[in-house]
Amino acid sequence: MLSDICIMIVDDEQSILEALTEMLELEGFHVEVFKQPDRALQSLRKNSPVVVLSDVKMPKMGGLSLLAQIHSFDKDIPVILMSGHGDIPMAIEAMREGAYDFLEKPLIPDVLIQQLHRAIEKRQLILENRKLRQGIQPHQGIESTIIGDSSAIQAIRQQILSLAQANVDTIIYGDTGCGKDVVARALHEYSERKEQRFIAINCGGMSESLIESELFGHEAGSFTGASKRHIGKIEAANGGTLFLDEIETMPIAVQIKLLRVLQERTIERVGSTKTIPLTLTVIAASKENLAQLGDAGLFRKDLFYRLNVASLTIPPLKDRPEDVLPLFHFYVAQGAKRYQRPLPDTNAMTLNRLLQHDWPGNVRELKNAADRFVLGISEASIDSIKAQDDRVGCYEERMEQFEKQLLIDGLRATQGQLNDAAELLNLSRKTLYRKMRKHHLDKHNFKLSDDSGQL
């Protein structure tokens, strides 16, 4: 299917319903049909993901009356009216009453399909903006913690719930910025240890001597500078969860000591012979495959086997595009609250760039993009200013360049369709023409252009 938006066809003639259904389903649209307008109304709600395609001349309730009824509870549902008796006054009335478009029968397939695509895009934008303005997640429990609609994220949620109840040591694999720390915290929060401490340490940010002290602690006088007793992270996590991020960077000497802790579930502080019993769950995170590092002699195989009671892998964001917009909504809502800013509206250009971008920085990069979006820092404006950093330019020159870049982005996003570009850029068609002439832009140059999707 082209999208989650359904085309609702309302017509009292069965032959018309059958012909339109066959044509639109072959084009990839999801279709529902109704011979009675009142039945169609009963199935509609505010925020219904639909575009309505309705006949004008129907018994009991005509298309204009149906339009008024629909807009009484959701004025942003696109309604396209069609009639074999169409004339100019009727079309004018339909548009005045808020119809998205008016088409005359017999319908021209290419025109109908083009208008349905535009109406679907508009409805998607409306629903996305409403989600942003709500500023809340509709899900409860783990779905409000591990955000995403992809099958991979759904499977990870199930794994988290199962592993959390089992209280087993776990390895989390994933690229930088994909949310390994979020998954680790969820494994803690949904376990019986949730009331106990969650202690995290980044193994990649410390020297060998420092990480040993941080993990195992030390007694006063155990080494030069050790003026008092220090409780290490492992002991502090007793009863709860210890999260070892970037464990692949842990020095081999420290790996040996950690292996003993995991095997015996006891610890001795540096400079002490006292054994302290431990009850804790260890969660490790790695960017690299620990089994392969073990084969290469870069990681202790016995430590890998001890940690690898269970494992889960977070795919990079580029492999789960279904999660981009839910995550973006989540971080925009967080950013608006944090920066005390109103929730901004999105447009087709923003959504296209979000969906087309490869996200090499994964969720972390997306979060930063959401923060910039809330703060009103657009990449187009940044790029236009950076492009002129090498020379001294006056204010007017920079504004001209910024305006041209916005026009280019709008034309790229709509592949040179001027009506769509004017709507995206919130310009009248006349103003768009004038500005295109001013900047020597030709719509034909954008017909087959490939937007890079850079944010």
Tab-separated table of C-alpha atoms in Angstrom, residues 38-447:
chain	number	residue	atom	x	y	z
A	38	ASP	CA	-24.720	7.930	6.673
A	39	ARG	CA	-22.836	4.620	6.962
A	40	ALA	CA	-19.674	6.361	5.859
A	41	LEU	CA	-20.184	9.034	8.519
A	42	GLN	CA	-20.606	6.402	11.230
A	43	SER	CA	-17.160	4.996	10.440
A	44	LEU	CA	-15.411	8.383	10.611
A	45	ARG	CA	-13.844	10.000	13.659
A	46	LYS	CA	-11.653	12.986	14.310
A	47	ASN	CA	-8.140	12.039	13.237
A	48	SER	CA	-9.383	9.240	10.962
A	49	PRO	CA	-6.595	8.479	8.447
A	50	VAL	CA	-8.824	8.927	5.393
A	51	VAL	CA	-9.392	10.884	2.223
A	52	VAL	CA	-13.028	10.941	1.103
A	53	LEU	CA	-14.023	10.640	-2.567
A	54	SER	CA	-17.777	11.254	-2.809
A	55	ASP	CA	-20.449	11.637	-5.461
A	56	VAL	CA	-22.485	14.855	-5.275
A	57	LYS	CA	-25.882	13.550	-6.441
A	58	MET	CA	-27.091	10.876	-3.992
A	59	PRO	CA	-30.518	10.209	-2.429
A	60	LYS	CA	-31.192	11.283	1.180
A	61	MET	CA	-27.773	12.956	1.612
A	62	GLY	CA	-25.807	14.612	-1.175
A	63	GLY	CA	-22.090	15.184	-1.357
A	64	LEU	CA	-22.245	18.781	-0.137
A	65	SER	CA	-24.251	17.720	2.928
A	66	LEU	CA	-21.777	14.893	3.570
A	67	LEU	CA	-18.934	17.414	3.316
A	68	ALA	CA	-20.590	19.646	5.913
A	69	GLN	CA	-21.166	16.706	8.270
A	70	ILE	CA	-17.556	15.539	7.989
A	71	HIS	CA	-16.145	19.013	8.564
A	72	SER	CA	-18.365	19.462	11.611
A	73	PHE	CA	-16.025	17.145	13.555
A	74	ASP	CA	-12.815	17.294	11.506
A	75	LYS	CA	-12.474	20.131	9.035
A	76	ASP	CA	-9.094	18.832	7.837
A	77	ILE	CA	-10.331	15.577	6.297
A	78	PRO	CA	-9.825	16.099	2.531
A	79	VAL	CA	-13.091	15.577	0.652
A	80	ILE	CA	-12.977	15.320	-3.134
A	81	LEU	CA	-16.404	15.670	-4.758
A	82	MET	CA	-17.339	14.249	-8.150
A	83	SER	CA	-20.427	14.637	-10.274
A	84	GLY	CA	-21.691	13.820	-13.730
A	85	HIS	CA	-23.817	16.946	-13.512
A	86	GLY	CA	-20.958	19.248	-12.634
A	87	ASP	CA	-21.002	22.887	-13.596
A	88	ILE	CA	-19.084	25.958	-12.631
A	89	PRO	CA	-21.525	27.225	-9.939
A	90	MET	CA	-21.565	23.796	-8.266
A	91	ALA	CA	-17.772	23.578	-8.308
A	92	ILE	CA	-17.487	27.068	-6.842
A	93	GLU	CA	-19.956	26.194	-4.080
A	94	ALA	CA	-18.123	22.948	-3.305
A	95	MET	CA	-14.776	24.721	-2.994
A	96	ARG	CA	-16.338	27.517	-0.939
A	97	GLU	CA	-17.716	24.902	1.462
A	98	GLY	CA	-14.250	23.467	1.950
A	99	ALA	CA	-14.014	20.636	-0.572
A	100	TYR	CA	-10.445	19.659	-1.388
A	101	ASP	CA	-11.294	19.436	-5.078
A	102	PHE	CA	-14.206	18.979	-7.492
A	103	LEU	CA	-13.921	16.488	-10.366
A	104	GLU	CA	-16.380	15.946	-13.177
A	105	LYS	CA	-17.463	12.505	-14.369
A	106	PRO	CA	-16.317	10.666	-16.355
A	107	LEU	CA	-13.199	10.922	-14.226
A	108	ILE	CA	-9.791	11.250	-15.852
A	109	PRO	CA	-7.709	8.556	-14.101
A	110	ASP	CA	-4.400	10.459	-14.109
A	111	VAL	CA	-6.016	13.578	-12.675
A	112	LEU	CA	-7.839	11.594	-9.986
A	113	ILE	CA	-4.709	9.708	-8.936
A	114	GLN	CA	-2.637	12.892	-8.796
A	115	GLN	CA	-5.231	14.617	-6.624
A	116	LEU	CA	-5.519	11.604	-4.316
A	117	HIS	CA	-1.747	11.577	-3.815
A	118	ARG	CA	-1.800	15.267	-2.910
A	119	ALA	CA	-4.775	14.798	-0.569
A	120	ILE	CA	-3.059	11.857	1.139
A	121	GLU	CA	0.081	13.913	1.674
A	122	LYS	CA	-1.970	16.741	3.155
A	123	ARG	CA	-3.816	14.380	5.506
A	124	GLN	CA	-0.553	12.795	6.629
A	125	LEU	CA	0.900	16.208	7.432
A	126	ILE	CA	-2.193	17.184	9.420
A	127	LEU	CA	-2.074	13.997	11.479
A	128	GLU	CA	1.680	14.283	12.060
A	129	ASN	CA	1.308	17.873	13.268
A	130	ARG	CA	-1.524	16.884	15.584
A	131	LYS	CA	0.716	14.249	17.149
A	132	LEU	CA	3.379	16.858	17.715
A	133	ARG	CA	0.932	19.304	19.245
A	134	GLN	CA	-0.417	16.693	21.625
A	135	GLY	CA	3.130	16.303	22.917
A	136	ILE	CA	2.322	12.911	24.404
A	137	GLN	CA	2.822	9.312	23.446
A	138	PRO	CA	-0.396	7.324	22.959
A	139	HIS	CA	1.278	4.190	24.281
A	140	GLN	CA	1.702	3.054	27.847
A	141	GLY	CA	4.365	0.979	29.567
A	142	ILE	CA	7.363	-0.125	27.573
A	143	GLU	CA	5.967	1.365	24.347
A	144	SER	CA	6.429	4.811	25.862
A	145	THR	CA	10.059	3.963	26.687
A	146	ILE	CA	11.242	2.029	23.645
A	147	ILE	CA	9.822	4.171	20.832
A	148	GLY	CA	9.151	2.810	17.350
A	149	ASP	CA	6.751	0.946	15.099
A	150	SER	CA	9.177	-1.302	13.204
A	151	SER	CA	9.079	-5.069	13.598
A	152	ALA	CA	12.642	-4.919	14.962
A	153	ILE	CA	11.661	-2.566	17.789
A	154	GLN	CA	8.532	-4.580	18.549
A	155	ALA	CA	10.716	-7.682	18.899
A	156	ILE	CA	13.180	-5.807	21.135
A	157	ARG	CA	10.330	-4.739	23.424
A	158	GLN	CA	9.312	-8.368	23.822
A	159	GLN	CA	12.921	-9.417	24.459
A	160	ILE	CA	13.325	-6.742	27.109
A	161	LEU	CA	10.238	-7.882	29.007
A	162	SER	CA	11.358	-11.516	28.896
A	163	LEU	CA	14.977	-10.863	29.868
A	164	ALA	CA	14.061	-8.363	32.587
A	165	GLN	CA	11.993	-10.981	34.384
A	166	ALA	CA	14.755	-13.577	34.033
A	167	ASN	CA	17.427	-11.320	35.616
A	168	VAL	CA	20.198	-12.664	33.383
A	169	ASP	CA	23.444	-11.048	32.285
A	170	THR	CA	22.937	-9.598	28.810
A	171	ILE	CA	24.954	-8.131	25.956
A	172	ILE	CA	23.409	-5.315	23.897
A	173	TYR	CA	24.862	-4.817	20.425
A	174	GLY	CA	24.361	-1.709	18.325
A	175	ASP	CA	26.076	1.136	16.506
A	176	THR	CA	26.965	4.392	18.245
A	177	GLY	CA	23.898	6.470	19.071
A	178	CYS	CA	21.307	3.736	18.519
A	179	GLY	CA	20.028	3.733	22.117
A	180	LYS	CA	21.870	0.925	23.895
A	181	ASP	CA	21.708	2.857	27.170
A	182	VAL	CA	17.931	3.266	26.809
A	183	VAL	CA	17.512	-0.488	26.323
A	184	ALA	CA	19.773	-1.167	29.320
A	185	ARG	CA	17.682	1.094	31.540
A	186	ALA	CA	14.502	-0.589	30.305
A	187	LEU	CA	15.951	-3.991	31.251
A	188	HIS	CA	16.397	-2.581	34.746
A	189	GLU	CA	13.089	-0.707	35.007
A	190	TYR	CA	10.996	-3.743	34.024
A	191	SER	CA	12.801	-6.138	36.376
A	192	GLU	CA	12.345	-6.937	40.044
A	193	ARG	CA	15.461	-4.809	40.659
A	194	LYS	CA	13.766	-1.593	39.554
A	195	GLU	CA	13.718	-0.178	43.098
A	196	GLN	CA	17.472	-0.768	43.411
A	197	ARG	CA	20.310	1.219	41.843
A	198	PHE	CA	21.167	1.331	38.150
A	199	ILE	CA	24.889	2.063	37.905
A	200	ALA	CA	26.400	2.898	34.514
A	201	ILE	CA	30.057	3.206	33.572
A	202	ASN	CA	31.606	3.958	30.179
A	203	CYS	CA	34.582	1.676	29.820
A	204	GLY	CA	35.934	3.644	26.872
A	205	GLY	CA	36.515	6.880	28.724
A	206	MET	CA	38.978	5.728	31.417
A	207	SER	CA	42.562	4.571	31.705
A	208	GLU	CA	43.321	1.055	32.951
A	209	SER	CA	44.259	2.201	36.458
A	210	LEU	CA	41.256	4.474	36.779
A	211	ILE	CA	38.682	1.972	35.523
A	212	GLU	CA	39.969	-0.668	37.945
A	213	SER	CA	39.472	1.690	40.879
A	214	GLU	CA	36.098	2.852	39.583
A	215	LEU	CA	34.836	-0.700	39.140
A	216	PHE	CA	36.289	-2.462	42.178
A	217	GLY	CA	36.871	0.390	44.634
A	218	HIS	CA	39.859	0.632	46.965
A	219	GLU	CA	40.835	0.892	50.603
A	220	ALA	CA	42.579	3.912	52.107
A	221	GLY	CA	46.333	3.700	51.563
A	222	SER	CA	46.100	0.973	48.922
A	223	PHE	CA	48.074	3.128	46.501
A	224	THR	CA	49.590	6.604	46.348
A	225	GLY	CA	46.834	9.180	46.577
A	226	ALA	CA	44.255	6.792	48.026
A	227	SER	CA	43.574	8.857	51.145
A	228	LYS	CA	40.217	7.260	51.954
A	229	ARG	CA	38.080	4.255	51.141
A	230	HIS	CA	36.296	4.342	47.775
A	231	ILE	CA	33.258	2.204	46.965
A	232	GLY	CA	33.470	0.966	43.362
A	233	LYS	CA	30.666	0.841	40.801
A	234	ILE	CA	30.240	-2.921	41.109
A	235	GLU	CA	29.719	-2.770	44.846
A	236	ALA	CA	27.452	0.274	44.485
A	237	ALA	CA	25.273	-1.701	42.087
A	238	ASN	CA	24.844	-4.560	44.557
A	239	GLY	CA	21.201	-5.613	44.527
A	240	GLY	CA	20.564	-3.760	41.287
A	241	THR	CA	22.019	-3.459	37.789
A	242	LEU	CA	25.537	-2.687	36.542
A	243	PHE	CA	25.695	-1.324	32.983
A	244	LEU	CA	29.086	-1.538	31.268
A	245	ASP	CA	28.970	0.560	28.112
A	246	GLU	CA	31.622	0.089	25.392
A	247	ILE	CA	32.858	-3.048	27.144
A	248	GLU	CA	34.910	-3.924	24.065
A	249	THR	CA	37.348	-1.173	25.155
A	250	MET	CA	37.918	-2.633	28.629
A	251	PRO	CA	41.608	-3.464	29.236
A	252	ILE	CA	42.407	-7.200	29.269
A	253	ALA	CA	43.743	-7.057	32.851
A	254	VAL	CA	40.444	-5.584	34.033
A	255	GLN	CA	38.509	-8.163	32.013
A	256	ILE	CA	40.216	-10.917	34.001
A	257	LYS	CA	39.117	-9.369	37.290
A	258	LEU	CA	35.581	-8.811	36.025
A	259	LEU	CA	35.360	-12.467	34.947
A	260	ARG	CA	36.125	-13.560	38.500
A	261	VAL	CA	33.408	-11.259	39.848
A	262	LEU	CA	30.851	-12.714	37.449
A	263	GLN	CA	31.856	-16.294	38.176
A	264	GLU	CA	31.922	-16.017	41.964
A	265	ARG	CA	29.520	-13.094	42.466
A	266	THR	CA	31.936	-11.650	45.015
A	267	ILE	CA	34.299	-8.673	44.985
A	268	GLU	CA	37.398	-7.491	46.826
A	269	ARG	CA	38.316	-3.826	46.934
A	270	VAL	CA	41.832	-2.926	45.807
A	271	GLY	CA	44.077	-3.203	48.862
A	272	SER	CA	41.641	-5.438	50.778
A	273	THR	CA	41.350	-9.184	51.369
A	274	LYS	CA	37.745	-8.995	52.504
A	275	THR	CA	35.291	-10.721	50.188
A	276	ILE	CA	31.984	-8.958	49.619
A	277	PRO	CA	29.073	-11.090	48.279
A	278	LEU	CA	27.148	-9.644	45.342
A	279	THR	CA	23.657	-9.996	43.962
A	280	LEU	CA	23.414	-8.027	40.753
A	281	THR	CA	22.717	-8.289	37.043
A	282	VAL	CA	25.343	-7.141	34.558
A	283	ILE	CA	24.364	-5.593	31.236
A	284	ALA	CA	27.153	-4.942	28.751
A	285	ALA	CA	26.943	-2.908	25.545
A	286	SER	CA	29.250	-3.082	22.557
A	287	LYS	CA	29.594	-1.621	19.069
A	288	GLU	CA	31.712	-4.606	18.043
A	289	ASN	CA	30.971	-8.326	17.844
A	290	LEU	CA	32.602	-9.668	21.007
A	291	ALA	CA	32.834	-13.215	19.646
A	292	GLN	CA	34.869	-11.958	16.681
A	293	LEU	CA	37.038	-9.823	18.975
A	294	GLY	CA	37.626	-12.946	21.060
A	295	ASP	CA	38.763	-14.891	17.990
A	296	ALA	CA	41.164	-12.041	17.198
A	297	GLY	CA	42.578	-12.058	20.733
A	298	LEU	CA	41.195	-8.595	21.506
A	299	PHE	CA	38.627	-9.706	24.084
A	300	ARG	CA	38.626	-12.493	26.648
A	301	LYS	CA	36.629	-15.398	25.255
A	302	ASP	CA	35.804	-16.699	28.719
A	303	LEU	CA	34.407	-13.292	29.718
A	304	PHE	CA	32.325	-13.233	26.527
A	305	TYR	CA	30.881	-16.664	27.289
A	306	ARG	CA	30.097	-15.604	30.863
A	307	LEU	CA	28.338	-12.403	29.757
A	308	ASN	CA	26.581	-13.956	26.798
A	309	VAL	CA	23.753	-15.602	28.717
A	310	ALA	CA	21.499	-13.512	26.500
A	311	SER	CA	21.988	-10.856	23.856
A	312	LEU	CA	19.957	-8.512	21.705
A	313	THR	CA	20.866	-6.333	18.752
A	314	ILE	CA	19.512	-2.864	17.956
A	315	PRO	CA	19.511	-2.295	14.179
A	316	PRO	CA	20.745	1.072	12.909
A	317	LEU	CA	18.044	3.661	12.286
A	318	LYS	CA	18.544	3.522	8.508
A	319	ASP	CA	17.306	-0.079	8.584
A	320	ARG	CA	14.071	0.793	10.395
A	321	PRO	CA	12.607	3.884	8.694
A	322	GLU	CA	9.225	3.241	10.322
A	323	ASP	CA	10.744	4.474	13.596
A	324	VAL	CA	12.003	7.833	12.316
A	325	LEU	CA	8.794	9.849	12.644
A	326	PRO	CA	7.654	8.367	16.013
A	327	LEU	CA	11.090	9.105	17.454
A	328	PHE	CA	11.094	12.581	15.930
A	329	HIS	CA	7.685	13.330	17.505
A	330	PHE	CA	8.916	12.083	20.862
A	331	TYR	CA	12.078	14.205	20.862
A	332	VAL	CA	10.329	17.302	19.489
A	333	ALA	CA	7.816	17.093	22.342
A	334	GLN	CA	10.669	16.671	24.831
A	335	GLY	CA	12.602	19.545	23.267
A	336	ALA	CA	9.617	21.893	23.296
A	337	LYS	CA	9.137	21.216	26.997
A	338	ARG	CA	12.842	21.519	27.815
A	339	TYR	CA	13.353	24.763	25.887
A	340	GLN	CA	9.889	26.117	26.761
A	341	ARG	CA	9.021	26.565	23.087
A	342	PRO	CA	5.712	25.943	21.275
A	343	LEU	CA	5.461	22.759	19.248
A	344	PRO	CA	6.356	23.682	15.652
A	345	ASP	CA	4.444	22.530	12.579
A	346	THR	CA	6.073	20.145	10.123
A	347	ASN	CA	5.761	20.280	6.361
A	348	ALA	CA	6.341	17.855	3.508
A	349	MET	CA	9.921	19.036	3.001
A	350	THR	CA	10.786	18.299	6.635
A	351	LEU	CA	9.153	14.868	6.549
A	352	ASN	CA	10.829	13.947	3.265
A	353	ARG	CA	14.244	14.855	4.622
A	354	LEU	CA	13.655	12.921	7.815
A	355	LEU	CA	12.630	9.812	5.889
A	356	GLN	CA	15.306	10.045	3.210
A	357	HIS	CA	18.257	10.735	5.504
A	358	ASP	CA	20.525	7.741	6.316
A	359	TRP	CA	21.058	8.788	9.973
A	360	PRO	CA	24.695	7.696	10.389
A	361	GLY	CA	24.500	9.017	13.957
A	362	ASN	CA	21.325	7.005	14.568
A	363	VAL	CA	18.860	8.071	17.275
A	364	ARG	CA	21.343	10.481	18.837
A	365	GLU	CA	21.573	12.384	15.551
A	366	LEU	CA	17.789	12.372	15.209
A	367	LYS	CA	17.398	13.796	18.716
A	368	ASN	CA	19.772	16.638	17.834
A	369	ALA	CA	17.779	17.291	14.646
A	370	ALA	CA	14.576	17.454	16.710
A	371	ASP	CA	16.170	19.956	19.095
A	372	ARG	CA	17.265	22.138	16.176
A	373	PHE	CA	13.759	21.912	14.731
A	374	VAL	CA	12.226	23.098	18.023
A	375	LEU	CA	14.727	25.958	18.224
A	376	GLY	CA	13.994	26.993	14.645
A	377	ILE	CA	17.476	26.238	13.364
A	378	SER	CA	16.901	24.864	9.856
A	379	GLU	CA	19.679	23.151	7.973
A	380	ALA	CA	18.857	25.221	4.882
A	381	SER	CA	19.620	28.440	6.725
A	382	ILE	CA	22.776	26.979	8.273
A	383	ASP	CA	24.030	25.758	4.904
A	384	SER	CA	23.312	29.058	3.208
A	385	ILE	CA	25.284	30.942	5.845
A	386	LYS	CA	28.140	28.424	5.822
A	387	ALA	CA	28.379	28.688	2.067
A	388	GLN	CA	29.233	32.356	2.475
A	389	ASP	CA	31.617	32.037	5.403
A	390	ASP	CA	34.603	32.186	3.057
A	391	ARG	CA	33.790	35.711	1.978
A	392	VAL	CA	32.396	38.829	3.599
A	393	GLY	CA	28.775	39.275	2.519
A	394	CYS	CA	26.254	41.868	3.445
A	395	TYR	CA	22.964	41.078	5.167
A	396	GLU	CA	20.954	41.432	1.947
A	397	GLU	CA	23.208	39.004	0.073
A	398	ARG	CA	22.840	36.359	2.744
A	399	MET	CA	19.071	36.749	2.853
A	400	GLU	CA	18.932	36.391	-0.932
A	401	GLN	CA	20.918	33.176	-0.731
A	402	PHE	CA	18.704	31.881	2.060
A	403	GLU	CA	15.549	32.619	0.040
A	404	LYS	CA	16.966	30.868	-3.018
A	405	GLN	CA	17.880	27.791	-0.972
A	406	LEU	CA	14.354	27.567	0.446
A	407	LEU	CA	12.899	27.732	-3.057
A	408	ILE	CA	15.274	25.028	-4.273
A	409	ASP	CA	14.369	22.772	-1.351
A	410	GLY	CA	10.646	23.265	-1.987
A	411	LEU	CA	10.957	22.525	-5.699
A	412	ARG	CA	13.103	19.463	-5.032
A	413	ALA	CA	10.657	18.085	-2.476
A	414	THR	CA	7.750	18.423	-4.932
A	415	GLN	CA	9.743	17.502	-8.060
A	416	GLY	CA	8.888	20.781	-9.725
A	417	GLN	CA	5.120	20.633	-9.125
A	418	LEU	CA	4.420	24.329	-8.643
A	419	ASN	CA	1.055	23.993	-6.899
A	420	ASP	CA	2.612	21.633	-4.358
A	421	ALA	CA	5.704	23.812	-3.953
A	422	ALA	CA	3.607	26.929	-3.390
A	423	GLU	CA	1.591	25.112	-0.731
A	424	LEU	CA	4.713	23.777	1.026
A	425	LEU	CA	6.397	27.172	1.046
A	426	ASN	CA	3.199	28.957	2.071
A	427	LEU	CA	3.373	31.209	-0.990
A	428	SER	CA	0.802	32.135	-3.578
A	429	ARG	CA	1.469	30.671	-7.012
A	430	LYS	CA	2.023	34.184	-8.350
A	431	THR	CA	4.624	34.962	-5.678
A	432	LEU	CA	6.364	31.653	-6.320
A	433	TYR	CA	6.603	32.442	-10.056
A	434	ARG	CA	8.026	35.881	-9.312
A	435	LYS	CA	10.668	34.578	-6.907
A	436	MET	CA	11.651	31.764	-9.285
A	437	ARG	CA	12.225	34.292	-12.063
A	438	LYS	CA	14.211	36.445	-9.661
A	439	HIS	CA	16.567	33.554	-8.822
A	440	HIS	CA	16.593	32.082	-12.356
A	441	LEU	CA	15.001	28.787	-11.276
A	442	ASP	CA	13.293	26.547	-13.829
A	443	LYS	CA	10.757	23.982	-12.618
A	444	HIS	CA	11.909	21.507	-15.280
A	445	ASN	CA	15.297	21.237	-13.609
A	446	PHE	CA	13.624	19.650	-10.604
A	447	LYS	CA	11.396	17.106	-12.330
